[in-house]
Amino acid sequence: MIIIAATPLGNPEDASSRLRTLLAEANLVAAEDTRRVRRLATDLGVAINGRIVSYYEAVEQSRTPELISAAAAGSTVLVVSDAGMPAV
């Protein structure tokens, strides 16, 4: 399963409980900026247990097959955006 999730634009406390759960439980987290998603998780008191990979415009084409393969193999793939939902 591939899930696209928005991150809070300002206050980390605006994060939904679903985002908190997904950050902790996803097998693979694809983020525009891996440093930001790690910081967000820290601010939320959540440990990201899955693998974190970068996923931004310059690498989307080369990284997408990996995300699809992981999902097809049964992994939960979480794609997070730094600025709300521009990915959609």
PDB file of C-alpha atoms in Angstrom:
ATOM      1  CA  MET A   1       0.000   0.000   0.000  1.00  0.00           C
ATOM      2  CA  ILE A   2       1.256   3.500  -0.840  1.00  0.00           C
ATOM      3  CA  ILE A   3      -0.108   6.301   1.330  1.00  0.00           C
ATOM      4  CA  ILE A   4       0.399   9.987   0.565  1.00  0.00           C
ATOM      5  CA  ALA A   5       0.367  12.109   3.710  1.00  0.00           C
ATOM      6  CA  ALA A   6       0.559  15.808   4.404  1.00  0.00           C
ATOM      7  CA  THR A   7       2.848  17.187   7.064  1.00  0.00           C
ATOM      8  CA  PRO A   8       1.957  20.245   9.135  1.00  0.00           C
ATOM      9  CA  LEU A   9       3.008  23.541   7.585  1.00  0.00           C
ATOM     10  CA  GLY A  10       3.826  25.255  10.868  1.00  0.00           C
ATOM     11  CA  ASN A  11       3.214  23.765  14.248  1.00  0.00           C
ATOM     12  CA  PRO A  12       4.121  20.046  14.445  1.00  0.00           C
ATOM     13  CA  GLU A  13       1.239  19.603  16.891  1.00  0.00           C
ATOM     14  CA  ASP A  14      -1.099  20.110  13.909  1.00  0.00           C
ATOM     15  CA  ALA A  15      -0.107  16.625  12.712  1.00  0.00           C
ATOM     16  CA  SER A  16      -2.960  14.155  12.649  1.00  0.00           C
ATOM     17  CA  SER A  17      -2.936  11.076  14.827  1.00  0.00           C
ATOM     18  CA  ARG A  18      -2.987   9.022  11.613  1.00  0.00           C
ATOM     19  CA  LEU A  19       0.251  10.674  10.443  1.00  0.00           C
ATOM     20  CA  ARG A  20       1.853   9.901  13.803  1.00  0.00           C
ATOM     21  CA  THR A  21       0.817   6.255  13.526  1.00  0.00           C
ATOM     22  CA  LEU A  22       1.960   5.948   9.924  1.00  0.00           C
ATOM     23  CA  LEU A  23       5.368   7.466  10.648  1.00  0.00           C
ATOM     24  CA  ALA A  24       5.894   4.825  13.331  1.00  0.00           C
ATOM     25  CA  GLU A  25       4.466   1.858  11.430  1.00  0.00           C
ATOM     26  CA  ALA A  26       5.361   2.348   7.745  1.00  0.00           C
ATOM     27  CA  ASN A  27       7.971  -0.012   6.359  1.00  0.00           C
ATOM     28  CA  LEU A  28       9.304   2.674   4.025  1.00  0.00           C
ATOM     29  CA  VAL A  29       9.026   6.446   4.417  1.00  0.00           C
ATOM     30  CA  ALA A  30       9.719   8.509   1.294  1.00  0.00           C
ATOM     31  CA  ALA A  31      10.273  12.175   2.069  1.00  0.00           C
ATOM     32  CA  GLU A  32      11.168  15.311   0.141  1.00  0.00           C
ATOM     33  CA  ASP A  33      13.738  16.093   2.834  1.00  0.00           C
ATOM     34  CA  THR A  34      14.775  13.231   5.094  1.00  0.00           C
ATOM     35  CA  ARG A  35      16.131  15.666   7.691  1.00  0.00           C
ATOM     36  CA  ARG A  36      12.744  17.370   7.984  1.00  0.00           C
ATOM     37  CA  VAL A  37      10.798  14.146   8.382  1.00  0.00           C
ATOM     38  CA  ARG A  38      13.233  12.978  11.065  1.00  0.00           C
ATOM     39  CA  ARG A  39      12.861  16.329  12.840  1.00  0.00           C
ATOM     40  CA  LEU A  40       9.068  16.124  12.583  1.00  0.00           C
ATOM     41  CA  ALA A  41       9.094  12.642  14.081  1.00  0.00           C
ATOM     42  CA  THR A  42      11.311  13.837  16.916  1.00  0.00           C
ATOM     43  CA  ASP A  43       9.036  16.810  17.565  1.00  0.00           C
ATOM     44  CA  LEU A  44       6.050  14.450  17.651  1.00  0.00           C
ATOM     45  CA  GLY A  45       7.794  11.972  19.933  1.00  0.00           C
ATOM     46  CA  VAL A  46       7.525   9.273  17.268  1.00  0.00           C
ATOM     47  CA  ALA A  47      10.244   6.810  16.282  1.00  0.00           C
ATOM     48  CA  ILE A  48      10.357   6.050  12.564  1.00  0.00           C
ATOM     49  CA  ASN A  49      10.995   2.319  12.470  1.00  0.00           C
ATOM     50  CA  GLY A  50      10.983   1.860   8.698  1.00  0.00           C
ATOM     51  CA  ARG A  51      13.615   2.805   6.183  1.00  0.00           C
ATOM     52  CA  ILE A  52      13.673   6.465   5.151  1.00  0.00           C
ATOM     53  CA  VAL A  53      14.492   7.435   1.557  1.00  0.00           C
ATOM     54  CA  SER A  54      14.614  10.767  -0.198  1.00  0.00           C
ATOM     55  CA  TYR A  55      11.831  11.447  -2.685  1.00  0.00           C
ATOM     56  CA  TYR A  56      11.968  14.843  -4.337  1.00  0.00           C
ATOM     57  CA  GLU A  57      11.468  16.067  -7.881  1.00  0.00           C
ATOM     58  CA  ALA A  58      14.967  15.261  -9.165  1.00  0.00           C
ATOM     59  CA  VAL A  59      14.816  11.609  -8.030  1.00  0.00           C
ATOM     60  CA  GLU A  60      11.109  10.800  -8.457  1.00  0.00           C
ATOM     61  CA  GLN A  61      11.548   8.951 -11.741  1.00  0.00           C
ATOM     62  CA  SER A  62      14.364   6.752 -10.497  1.00  0.00           C
ATOM     63  CA  ARG A  63      12.892   6.183  -7.004  1.00  0.00           C
ATOM     64  CA  THR A  64       9.255   5.466  -7.976  1.00  0.00           C
ATOM     65  CA  PRO A  65       9.864   1.866  -9.149  1.00  0.00           C
ATOM     66  CA  GLU A  66      11.411   1.075  -5.743  1.00  0.00           C
ATOM     67  CA  LEU A  67       8.346   2.421  -3.938  1.00  0.00           C
ATOM     68  CA  ILE A  68       5.974   0.490  -6.174  1.00  0.00           C
ATOM     69  CA  SER A  69       7.982  -2.720  -5.755  1.00  0.00           C
ATOM     70  CA  ALA A  70       7.970  -2.342  -1.977  1.00  0.00           C
ATOM     71  CA  ALA A  71       4.205  -1.823  -1.957  1.00  0.00           C
ATOM     72  CA  ALA A  72       3.660  -4.765  -4.306  1.00  0.00           C
ATOM     73  CA  ALA A  73       5.706  -6.935  -1.937  1.00  0.00           C
ATOM     74  CA  GLY A  74       3.336  -6.078   0.913  1.00  0.00           C
ATOM     75  CA  SER A  75       5.140  -3.153   2.547  1.00  0.00           C
ATOM     76  CA  THR A  76       3.409  -0.023   3.708  1.00  0.00           C
ATOM     77  CA  VAL A  77       5.004   2.920   1.903  1.00  0.00           C
ATOM     78  CA  LEU A  78       4.403   6.384   3.293  1.00  0.00           C
ATOM     79  CA  VAL A  79       5.097   9.345   0.998  1.00  0.00           C
ATOM     80  CA  VAL A  80       5.271  12.596   2.945  1.00  0.00           C
ATOM     81  CA  SER A  81       5.430  16.088   1.568  1.00  0.00           C
ATOM     82  CA  ASP A  82       7.200  18.995   3.274  1.00  0.00           C
ATOM     83  CA  ALA A  83       4.458  21.466   2.440  1.00  0.00           C
ATOM     84  CA  GLY A  84       1.003  20.022   2.820  1.00  0.00           C
ATOM     85  CA  MET A  85      -0.325  18.196  -0.231  1.00  0.00           C
ATOM     86  CA  PRO A  86       1.426  19.594  -3.325  1.00  0.00           C
ATOM     87  CA  ALA A  87       2.316  16.016  -4.302  1.00  0.00           C
ATOM     88  CA  VAL A  88      -1.354  15.352  -5.043  1.00  0.00           C
TER      89      VAL A  88
END
